[in-house]
Structures are given as structure tokens and as C-alpha cells.
Coordinates of N, CA and C in Angstrom, one line a residue:
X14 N -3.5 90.5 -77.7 CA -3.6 91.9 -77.6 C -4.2 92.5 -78.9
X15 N -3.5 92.0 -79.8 CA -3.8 92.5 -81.0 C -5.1 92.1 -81.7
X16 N -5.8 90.8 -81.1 CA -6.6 90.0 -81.5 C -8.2 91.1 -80.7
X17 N -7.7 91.4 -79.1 CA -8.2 92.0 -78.8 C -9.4 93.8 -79.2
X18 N -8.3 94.1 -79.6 CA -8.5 95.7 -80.4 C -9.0 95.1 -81.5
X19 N -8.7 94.5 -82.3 CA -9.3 93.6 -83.4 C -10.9 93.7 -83.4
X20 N -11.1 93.0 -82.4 CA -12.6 92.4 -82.0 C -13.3 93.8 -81.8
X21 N -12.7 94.7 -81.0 CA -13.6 95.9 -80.6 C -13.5 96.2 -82.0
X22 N -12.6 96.7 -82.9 CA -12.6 97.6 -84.2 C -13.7 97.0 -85.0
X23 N -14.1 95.7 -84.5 CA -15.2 95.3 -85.0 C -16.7 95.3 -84.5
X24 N -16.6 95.7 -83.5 CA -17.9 95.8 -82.6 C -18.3 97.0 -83.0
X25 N -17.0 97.9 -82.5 CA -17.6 99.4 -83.2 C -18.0 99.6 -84.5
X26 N -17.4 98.9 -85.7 CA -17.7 99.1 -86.7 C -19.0 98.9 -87.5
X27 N -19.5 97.5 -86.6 CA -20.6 97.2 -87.1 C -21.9 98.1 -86.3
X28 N -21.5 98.9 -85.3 CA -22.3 99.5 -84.4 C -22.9 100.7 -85.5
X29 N -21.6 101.6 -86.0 CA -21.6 102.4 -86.9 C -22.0 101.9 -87.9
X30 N -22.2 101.0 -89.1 CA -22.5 101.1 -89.6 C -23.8 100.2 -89.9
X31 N -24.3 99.9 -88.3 CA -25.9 99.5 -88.6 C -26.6 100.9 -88.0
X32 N -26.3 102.1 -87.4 CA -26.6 103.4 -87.6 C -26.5 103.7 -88.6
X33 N -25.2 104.0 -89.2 CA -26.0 104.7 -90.6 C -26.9 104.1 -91.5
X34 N -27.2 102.7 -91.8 CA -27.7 101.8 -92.0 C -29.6 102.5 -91.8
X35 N -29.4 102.6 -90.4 CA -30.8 103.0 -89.8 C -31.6 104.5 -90.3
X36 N -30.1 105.7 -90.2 CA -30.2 106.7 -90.5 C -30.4 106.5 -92.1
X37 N -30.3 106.1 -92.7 CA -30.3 105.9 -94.5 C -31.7 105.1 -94.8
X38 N -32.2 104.1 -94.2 CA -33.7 104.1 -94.5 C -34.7 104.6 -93.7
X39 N -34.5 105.4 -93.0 CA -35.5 106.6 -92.0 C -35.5 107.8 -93.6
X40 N -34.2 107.9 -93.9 CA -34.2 109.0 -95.2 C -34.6 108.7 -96.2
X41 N -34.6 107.0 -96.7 CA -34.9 106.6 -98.2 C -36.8 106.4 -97.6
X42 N -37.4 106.4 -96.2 CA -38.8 106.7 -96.0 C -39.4 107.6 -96.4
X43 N -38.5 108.9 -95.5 CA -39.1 110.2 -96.1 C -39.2 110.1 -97.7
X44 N -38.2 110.3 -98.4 CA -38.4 110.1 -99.5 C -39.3 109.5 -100.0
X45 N -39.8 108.3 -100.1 CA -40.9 107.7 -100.5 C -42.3 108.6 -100.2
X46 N -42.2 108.9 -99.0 CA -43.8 109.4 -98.0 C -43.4 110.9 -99.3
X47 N -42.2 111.9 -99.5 CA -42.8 113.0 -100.2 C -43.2 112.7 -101.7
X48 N -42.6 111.8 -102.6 CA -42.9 111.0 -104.0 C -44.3 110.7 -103.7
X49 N -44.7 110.1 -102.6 CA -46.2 109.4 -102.7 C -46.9 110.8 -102.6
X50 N -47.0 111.7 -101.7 CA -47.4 112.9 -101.7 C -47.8 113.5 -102.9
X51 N -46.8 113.7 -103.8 CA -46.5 114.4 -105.3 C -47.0 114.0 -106.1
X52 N -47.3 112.3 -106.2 CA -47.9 112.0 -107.1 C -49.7 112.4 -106.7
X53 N -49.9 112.3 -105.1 CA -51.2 112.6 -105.3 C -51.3 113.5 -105.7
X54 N -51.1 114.4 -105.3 CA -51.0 116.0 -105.9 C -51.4 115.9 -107.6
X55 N -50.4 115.4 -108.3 CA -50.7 114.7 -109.7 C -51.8 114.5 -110.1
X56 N -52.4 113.1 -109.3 CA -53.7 112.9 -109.9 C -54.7 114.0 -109.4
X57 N -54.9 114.4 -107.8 CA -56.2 115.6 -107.8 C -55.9 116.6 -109.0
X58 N -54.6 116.9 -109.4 CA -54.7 118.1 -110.6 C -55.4 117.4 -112.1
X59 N -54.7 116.2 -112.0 CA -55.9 115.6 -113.6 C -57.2 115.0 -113.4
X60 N -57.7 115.7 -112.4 CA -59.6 115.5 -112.2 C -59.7 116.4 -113.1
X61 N -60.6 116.5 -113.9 CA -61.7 117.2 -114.8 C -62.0 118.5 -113.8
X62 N -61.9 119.8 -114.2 CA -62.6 121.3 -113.6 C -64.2 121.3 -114.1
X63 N -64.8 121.2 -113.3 CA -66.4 121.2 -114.1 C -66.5 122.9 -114.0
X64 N -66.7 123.5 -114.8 CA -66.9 125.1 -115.5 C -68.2 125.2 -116.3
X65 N -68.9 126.1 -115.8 CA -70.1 126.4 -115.7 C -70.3 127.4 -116.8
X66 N -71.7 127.0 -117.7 CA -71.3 127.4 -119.0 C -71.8 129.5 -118.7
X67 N -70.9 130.2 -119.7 CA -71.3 131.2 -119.6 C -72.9 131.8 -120.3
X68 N -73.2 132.8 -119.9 CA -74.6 133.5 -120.4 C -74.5 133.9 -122.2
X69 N -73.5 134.5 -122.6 CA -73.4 134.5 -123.3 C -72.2 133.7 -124.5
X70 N -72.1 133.1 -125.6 CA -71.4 132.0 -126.5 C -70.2 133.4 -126.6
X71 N -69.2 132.5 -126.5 CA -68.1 133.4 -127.2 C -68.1 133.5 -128.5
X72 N -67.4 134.6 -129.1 CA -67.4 134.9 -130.4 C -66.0 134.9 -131.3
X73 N -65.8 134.1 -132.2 CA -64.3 133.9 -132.3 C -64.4 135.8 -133.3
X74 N -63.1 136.2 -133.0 CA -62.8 137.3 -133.9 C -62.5 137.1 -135.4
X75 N -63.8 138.2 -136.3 CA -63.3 138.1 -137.7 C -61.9 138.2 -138.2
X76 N -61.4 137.3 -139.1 CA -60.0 138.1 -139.4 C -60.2 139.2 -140.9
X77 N -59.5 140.3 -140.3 CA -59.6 141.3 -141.6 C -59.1 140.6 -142.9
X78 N -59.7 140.9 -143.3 CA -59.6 140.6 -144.8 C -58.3 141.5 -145.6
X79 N -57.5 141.5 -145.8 CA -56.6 142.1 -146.7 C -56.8 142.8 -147.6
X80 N -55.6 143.6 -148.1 CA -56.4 144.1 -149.6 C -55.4 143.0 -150.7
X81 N -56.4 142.9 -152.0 CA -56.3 141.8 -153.3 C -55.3 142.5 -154.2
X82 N -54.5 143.7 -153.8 CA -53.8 144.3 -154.7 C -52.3 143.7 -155.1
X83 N -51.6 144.2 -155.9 CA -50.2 143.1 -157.2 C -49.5 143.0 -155.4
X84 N -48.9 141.8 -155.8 CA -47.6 141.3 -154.9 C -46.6 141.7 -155.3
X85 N -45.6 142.4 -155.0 CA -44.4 142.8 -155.1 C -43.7 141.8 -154.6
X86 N -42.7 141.1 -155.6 CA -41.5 140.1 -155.7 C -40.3 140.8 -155.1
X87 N -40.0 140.4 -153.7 CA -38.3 141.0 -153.4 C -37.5 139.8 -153.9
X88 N -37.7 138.9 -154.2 CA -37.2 138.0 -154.3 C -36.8 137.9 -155.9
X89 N -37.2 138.2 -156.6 CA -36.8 139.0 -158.6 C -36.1 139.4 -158.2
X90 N -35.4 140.7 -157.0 CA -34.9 141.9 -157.3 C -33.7 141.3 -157.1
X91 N -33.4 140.6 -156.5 CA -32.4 139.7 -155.6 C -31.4 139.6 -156.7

């Protein structure tokens, strides 16, 4: 009797756990299929943008020039 329940607690058990078994690499698939995805994504973003040169050269901005007058030490006053 005992041997019996035995045997099923075994049948079921391995039923269940070659289901979740099944259900856990159907999910470790997906996973893979969205990673493989992502990384394509990845490389089309590090293709080179070919940008088309403009009409006119940009011009970097002068920087003002300062005035050359005495430097005041805060650092003496200290």
C-alpha cells in the first residue's frame, strides 16, 4: 500500500517537474531571442551616420579677451 502511493508520488512528481522543466527553457528561449534582439539593436546604432557636409564651415567662437589689470590676492588677506 505504502509502496503503492510511493510510486504515484513519483510519477506525479516527475510529471511536475519535467513541466516546469519545460516551462523554464520556453523562458530561458525568450530570453535569449530578446538579448539577441538588443544586441542587434547595438550594432545598427554603431554603423557610422554619413552627414552631409554643410554650405557654410562652422566658426568656433572668439573668446573675449580679458582685461590685463593688477590681480587682487584674497588669499594674502586670509
Amino acid at each position: 500500500m505504502v509502496a503503492v502511493e510511493y510510486a504515484e508520488f513519483l510519477q506525479q512528481f516527475r510529471e511536475r517537474t519535467a513541466k516546469r522543466m519545460e516551462e523554464f527553457e520556453k523562458a530561458i528561449a525568450l530570453t535569449q531571442r530578446k538579448l539577441d534582439n538588443a544586441a542587434e539593436d547595438v550594432e545598427k546604432k554603431k554603423q557610422p551616420v554619413v552627414v552631409e557636409s554643410l554650405e557654410k564651415p562652422i566658426r568656433m567662437a572668439r573668446r573675449q579677451q580679458r582685461g590685463r589689470g593688477p590681480v587682487k590676492s584674497v588669499l594674502r588677506e586670509a
